[in-house]
XYZ file of C-alpha atoms in Angstrom:
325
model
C 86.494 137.920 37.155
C 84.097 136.445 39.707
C 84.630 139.028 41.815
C 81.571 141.891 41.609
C 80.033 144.520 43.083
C 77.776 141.853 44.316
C 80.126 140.246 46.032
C 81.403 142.924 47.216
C 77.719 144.280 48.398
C 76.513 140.957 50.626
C 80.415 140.174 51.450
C 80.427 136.716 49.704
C 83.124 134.712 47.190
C 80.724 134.489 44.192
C 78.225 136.865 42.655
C 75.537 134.110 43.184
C 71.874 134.841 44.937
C 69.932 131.343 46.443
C 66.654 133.166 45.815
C 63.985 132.658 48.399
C 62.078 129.692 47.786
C 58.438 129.369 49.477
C 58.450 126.302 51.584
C 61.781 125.228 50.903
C 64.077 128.303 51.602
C 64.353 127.865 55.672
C 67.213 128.124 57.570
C 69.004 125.242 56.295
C 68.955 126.080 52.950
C 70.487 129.860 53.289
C 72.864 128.874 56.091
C 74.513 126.304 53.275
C 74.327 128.890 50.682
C 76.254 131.095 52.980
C 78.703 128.505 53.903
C 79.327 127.490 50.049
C 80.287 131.240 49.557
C 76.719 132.152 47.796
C 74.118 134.864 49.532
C 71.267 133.118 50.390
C 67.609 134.015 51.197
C 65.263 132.240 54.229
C 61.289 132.911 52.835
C 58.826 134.924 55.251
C 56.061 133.380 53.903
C 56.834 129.855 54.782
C 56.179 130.920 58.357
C 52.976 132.016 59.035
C 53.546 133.052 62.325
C 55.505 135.737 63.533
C 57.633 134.089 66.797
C 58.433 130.899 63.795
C 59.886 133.738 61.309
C 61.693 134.792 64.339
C 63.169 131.533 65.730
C 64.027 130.386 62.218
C 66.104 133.638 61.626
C 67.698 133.191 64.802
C 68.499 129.622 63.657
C 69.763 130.654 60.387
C 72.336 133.408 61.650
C 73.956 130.475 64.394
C 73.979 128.265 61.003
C 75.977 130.601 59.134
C 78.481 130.882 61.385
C 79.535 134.532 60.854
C 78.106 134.805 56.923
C 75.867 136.358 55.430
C 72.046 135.962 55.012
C 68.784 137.400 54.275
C 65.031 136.843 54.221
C 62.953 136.966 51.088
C 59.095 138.962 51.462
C 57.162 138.369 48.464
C 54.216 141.523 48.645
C 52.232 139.747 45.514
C 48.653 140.380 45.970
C 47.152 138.227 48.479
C 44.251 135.835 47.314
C 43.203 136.080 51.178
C 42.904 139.108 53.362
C 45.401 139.869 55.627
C 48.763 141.661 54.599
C 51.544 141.000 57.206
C 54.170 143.160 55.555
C 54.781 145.627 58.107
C 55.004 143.427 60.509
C 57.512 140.955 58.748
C 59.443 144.509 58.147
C 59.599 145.189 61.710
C 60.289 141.474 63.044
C 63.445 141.656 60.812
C 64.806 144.956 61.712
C 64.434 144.097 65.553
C 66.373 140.752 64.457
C 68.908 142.797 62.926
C 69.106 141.003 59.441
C 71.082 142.864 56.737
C 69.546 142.393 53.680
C 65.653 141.822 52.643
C 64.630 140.142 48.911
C 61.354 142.139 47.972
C 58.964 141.384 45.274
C 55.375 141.152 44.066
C 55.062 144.886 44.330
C 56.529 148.678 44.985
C 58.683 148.566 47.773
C 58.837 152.500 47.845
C 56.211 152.813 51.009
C 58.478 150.356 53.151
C 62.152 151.706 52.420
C 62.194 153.909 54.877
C 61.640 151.900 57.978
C 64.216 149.314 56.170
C 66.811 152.520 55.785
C 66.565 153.647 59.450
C 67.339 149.940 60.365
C 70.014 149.963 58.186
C 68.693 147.403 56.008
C 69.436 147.023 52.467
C 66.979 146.265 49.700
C 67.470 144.083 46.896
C 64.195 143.879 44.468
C 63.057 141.279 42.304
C 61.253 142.505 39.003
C 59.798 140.113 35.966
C 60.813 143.401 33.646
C 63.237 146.103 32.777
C 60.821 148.333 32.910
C 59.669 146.989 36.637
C 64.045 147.644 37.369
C 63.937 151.406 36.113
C 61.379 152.026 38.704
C 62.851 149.936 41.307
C 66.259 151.971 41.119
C 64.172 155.684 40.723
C 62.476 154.819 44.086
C 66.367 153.978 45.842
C 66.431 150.168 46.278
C 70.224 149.196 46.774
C 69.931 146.486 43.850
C 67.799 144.619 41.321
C 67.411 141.322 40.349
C 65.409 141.059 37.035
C 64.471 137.405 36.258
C 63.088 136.110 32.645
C 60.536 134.004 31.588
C 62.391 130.660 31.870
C 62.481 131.401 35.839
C 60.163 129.106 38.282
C 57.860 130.744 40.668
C 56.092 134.167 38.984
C 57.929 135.608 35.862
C 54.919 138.229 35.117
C 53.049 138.435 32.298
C 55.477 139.768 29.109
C 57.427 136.794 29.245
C 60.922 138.080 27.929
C 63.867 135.818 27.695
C 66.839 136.157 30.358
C 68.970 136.712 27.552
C 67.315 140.082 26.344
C 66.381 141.239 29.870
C 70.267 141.027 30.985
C 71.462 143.389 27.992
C 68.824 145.641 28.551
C 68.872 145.807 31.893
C 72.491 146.290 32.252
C 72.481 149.216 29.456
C 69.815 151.066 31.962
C 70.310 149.803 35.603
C 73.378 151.726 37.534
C 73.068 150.180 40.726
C 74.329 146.279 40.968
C 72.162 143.883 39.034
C 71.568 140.180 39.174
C 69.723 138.394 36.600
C 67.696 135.011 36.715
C 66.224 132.549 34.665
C 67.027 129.491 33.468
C 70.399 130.118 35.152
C 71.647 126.895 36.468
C 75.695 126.279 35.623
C 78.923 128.265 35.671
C 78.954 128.992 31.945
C 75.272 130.784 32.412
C 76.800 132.414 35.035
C 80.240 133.942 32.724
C 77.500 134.793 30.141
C 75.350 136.484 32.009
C 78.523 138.571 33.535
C 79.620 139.019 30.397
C 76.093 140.515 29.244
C 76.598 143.422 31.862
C 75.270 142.075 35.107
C 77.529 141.682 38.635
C 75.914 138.514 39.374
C 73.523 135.911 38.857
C 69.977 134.271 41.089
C 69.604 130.623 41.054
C 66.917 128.995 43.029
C 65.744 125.423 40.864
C 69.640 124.593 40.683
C 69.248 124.063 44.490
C 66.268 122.486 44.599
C 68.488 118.967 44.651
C 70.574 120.151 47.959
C 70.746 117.566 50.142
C 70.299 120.274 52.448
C 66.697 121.046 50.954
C 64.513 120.365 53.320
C 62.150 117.966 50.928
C 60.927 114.405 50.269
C 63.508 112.812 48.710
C 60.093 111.264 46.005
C 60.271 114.593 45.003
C 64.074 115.726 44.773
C 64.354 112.256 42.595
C 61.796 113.581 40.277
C 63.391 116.771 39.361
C 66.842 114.992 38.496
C 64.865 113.052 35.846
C 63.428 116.216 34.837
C 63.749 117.865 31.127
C 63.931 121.635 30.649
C 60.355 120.862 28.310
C 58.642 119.660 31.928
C 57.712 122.642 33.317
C 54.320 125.013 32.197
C 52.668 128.156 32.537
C 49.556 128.549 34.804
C 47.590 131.442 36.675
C 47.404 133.568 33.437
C 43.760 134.461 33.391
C 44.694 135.821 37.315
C 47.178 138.143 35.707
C 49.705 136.565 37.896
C 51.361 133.833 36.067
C 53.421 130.699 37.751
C 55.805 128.794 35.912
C 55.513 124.984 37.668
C 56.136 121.517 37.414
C 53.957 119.545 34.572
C 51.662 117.713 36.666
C 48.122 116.796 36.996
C 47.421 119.796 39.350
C 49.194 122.299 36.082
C 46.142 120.173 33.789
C 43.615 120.953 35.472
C 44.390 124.603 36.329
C 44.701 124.940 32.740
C 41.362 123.588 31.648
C 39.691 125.825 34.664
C 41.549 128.707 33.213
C 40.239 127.648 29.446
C 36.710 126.795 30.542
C 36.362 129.936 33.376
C 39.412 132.538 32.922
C 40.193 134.538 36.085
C 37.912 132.511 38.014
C 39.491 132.685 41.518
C 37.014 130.439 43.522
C 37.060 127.724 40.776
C 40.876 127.701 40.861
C 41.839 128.616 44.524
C 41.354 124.572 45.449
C 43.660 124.335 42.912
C 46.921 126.929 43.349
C 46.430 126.551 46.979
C 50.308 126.757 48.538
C 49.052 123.801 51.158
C 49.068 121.426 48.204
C 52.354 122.267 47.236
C 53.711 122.064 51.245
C 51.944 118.297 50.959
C 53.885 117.417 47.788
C 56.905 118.869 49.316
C 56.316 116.606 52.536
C 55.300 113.815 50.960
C 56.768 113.513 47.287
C 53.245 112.660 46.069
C 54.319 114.832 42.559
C 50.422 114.859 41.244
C 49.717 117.604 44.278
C 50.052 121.169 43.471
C 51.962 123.931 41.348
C 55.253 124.057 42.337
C 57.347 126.306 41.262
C 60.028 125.287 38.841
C 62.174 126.947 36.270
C 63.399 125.148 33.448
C 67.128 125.261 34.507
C 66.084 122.029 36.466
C 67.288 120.159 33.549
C 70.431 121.000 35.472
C 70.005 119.573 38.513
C 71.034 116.351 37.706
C 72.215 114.235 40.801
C 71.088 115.099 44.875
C 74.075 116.138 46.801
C 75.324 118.614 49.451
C 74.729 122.082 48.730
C 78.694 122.913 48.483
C 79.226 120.037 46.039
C 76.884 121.932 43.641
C 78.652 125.037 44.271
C 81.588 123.330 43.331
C 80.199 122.630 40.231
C 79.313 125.505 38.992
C 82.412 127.428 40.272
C 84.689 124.800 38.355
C 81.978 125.185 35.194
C 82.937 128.975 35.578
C 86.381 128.437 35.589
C 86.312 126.126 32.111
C 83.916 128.880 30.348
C 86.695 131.471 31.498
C 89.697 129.401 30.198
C 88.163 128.879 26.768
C 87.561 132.719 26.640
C 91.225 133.492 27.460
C 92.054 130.698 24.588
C 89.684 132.245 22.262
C 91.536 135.982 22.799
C 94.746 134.066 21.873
C-alpha cells in the first residue's frame, strides 16, 4: 500500500516529499532523504549566488549516490528587487536535475523551458483552488499543504484534513498533501483520504544530518504543537513560525502599523533566521515551523526517522487489516 504513483513518479520506496527548506535544505539534507528512500528537495534560495546553487547541486547528486533529487524555487513576491527565476531555471536544466518544487506563484510562464529540458514540475499550493489551476496550466503534480504547515500556508487557512478530500475528489494528476504531517499513521490517513503521498519538512528538522546548531535542534524536541504562530498577515503573505520574541514583536508592528513593510522588514528579514540557525540563539527571527514539530521528538540520523515513520505506517496498516476482520 505504500507504493504510489508518487513513488512511482520520482523512483523512490515511499510516497514521502522532504520539502525544500530555506537555509536548511542543502545538499546534505536531500542526499539523506534520497538515501532513506524519501524524494528530497535542495532550496535555491539558500544560495544567493549562482556558481554556489551550482556546486551544491553537483554535491548533492555525488551524495545520492545514484537517487533521486530535486531543487525547490520559491517565486513568492520578493520584498527586494531582483527576480533570479530564469536564471535558477536555466542553471538547473544545464545541471540536468529531474525534478523542480515551485511555489509562491504561476509557474505557467516557466514550463516550457522546464519541458524542453525534460524537467518535471511538481507545485506547491496553500489551496484547492490554487491545485485546479496548477493542473489546467500542465504541472506534472501538486502538493497542496494546510494551515498547520510551517513556512507560508496563504491566507484561507484550511485544515490538511479538508484540503486532502477535496483535493483528491478534483486533482487527476498525483497529489501530495502537507501539514502537520509528521508520523506514519498521518501518512496511511492521508493515503487513505485520496492522495499518492505525503510532504514533510518540520519532521526533519531534528536530522542529525540538518545542517543546524544543535541550541536550536534541542529546542524543537521540547517543542509543543501550541508553540508555533501566525505572522506576516497584514503583508498578505502569512508565515507560520516558531513562538519567539522576534513572532511578538512582528505581531505588535502588524497590530500597531498593518502592512507596514519598512517597519517590519528588520524584523522578517531571512538573515535573522540564517543567525538563529548558526547560532541557536532561538530569540532571532521567524523561522518557519509547522506544528507537526511536536513530533520530532529526539535528534538522530535522517534514516532512523524514516524508520520511524515507515514502522508507524506499518502498525496503522495492521490495525486496519484487524479492523476489516
Amino acid at each position: 500500500m505504500l507504493r504510489t504513483c508518487v513513488t512511482a513518479f520520482f523512483g523512490t520506496r515511499l510516497p514521502i516529499v522532504a520539502s525544500g527548506l530555506q537555509w536548511l535544505a542543502n545538499a546534505d539534507y536531500a542526499a539523506a532523504a534520497s538515501r532513506a528512500g524519501l524524494m528530497g528537495f535542495l532550496t535555491a534560495a539558500s544560495f544567493p549566488e549562482l556558481p554556489a546553487l551550482r556546486d551544491e547541486i553537483r554535491r548533492c547528486r555525488d551524495l545520492c549516490e545514484g537517487g533521486p533529487f530535486g531543487v525547490n524555487v520559491s517565486m513568492l513576491p520578493k520584498l527586494v528587487e531582483g527576480d533570479r527565476t530564469e536564471a535558477v531555471f536555466d542553471l538547473i536544466a544545464a545541471e540536468g536535475v529531474r525534478f523542480v518544487e515551485t511555489s509562491g506563484r504561476n509557474p505557467e510562464p516557466y514550463l516550457p523551458r522546464l519541458r524542453a529540458a525534460g524537467i518535471k514540475v511538481v507545485h506547491k499550493v496553500p489551496t484547492v483552488k490554487h491545485a485546479r489551476k496548477a493542473q489546467a496550466v500542465g504541472v506534472d503534480m501538486v502538493e497542496v499543504i494546510g494551515a498547520e504547515a510551517g513556512g507560508h500556508p496563504g491566507m484561507e487557512l484550511v485544515g490538511t484534513i479538508v484540503q486532502a478530500t477535496l483535493a483528491a475528489r478534483e486533482i487527476t494528476i498525483p497529489l501530495v498533501v502537507g501539514g502537520g504531517i509528521g508520523t506514519g499513521e498521518q501518512l496511511v490517513a492521508a493515503l487513505a483520504l485520496g492522495a499518492d503521498g505525503v510532504l514533510m519538512g518540520t519532521r526533519f528538522l531534528v536530522a542529525e544530518e540538518l545542517r543546524a546548531h544543535p541550541g536550536y535542534k534541542n529546542r524543537l524536541v521540547e517543542a509543543r504543537e501550541t508553540d508555533t504562530t501566525l505572522v506576516m498577515q497584514s503583508l498578505r503573505n502569512t508565515l507560520r513560525a516558531l513562538r519567539n520574541e522576534t513572532t511578538e514583536r512582528i505581531q505588535e508592528v502588524e497590530k500597531e502599523n498593518p502592512g507596514d513593510l519598512s517597519a517590519l522588514m528588520p524584523l522578517i528579514s531571512g538573515k535573522l533566521g540564517r543567525q538563529a540557525y548558526e547560532t541557536g540563539d532561538m530569540r532571532l527571527g521567524a523561522l518557519s515551523l509547522g506544528q507537526s514539530v511536536v513530533f520530532a521528538d529526539r535528534v538522530e540520523p535522517f534514516a532512523a526517522i524514516v524508520a520511524r515513520i515507515e514502522a508507524e505506517a506499518e502498525r496503522a496498516l495492521d490495525r486496519l487489516r484487524r479492523l476489516g476482520g
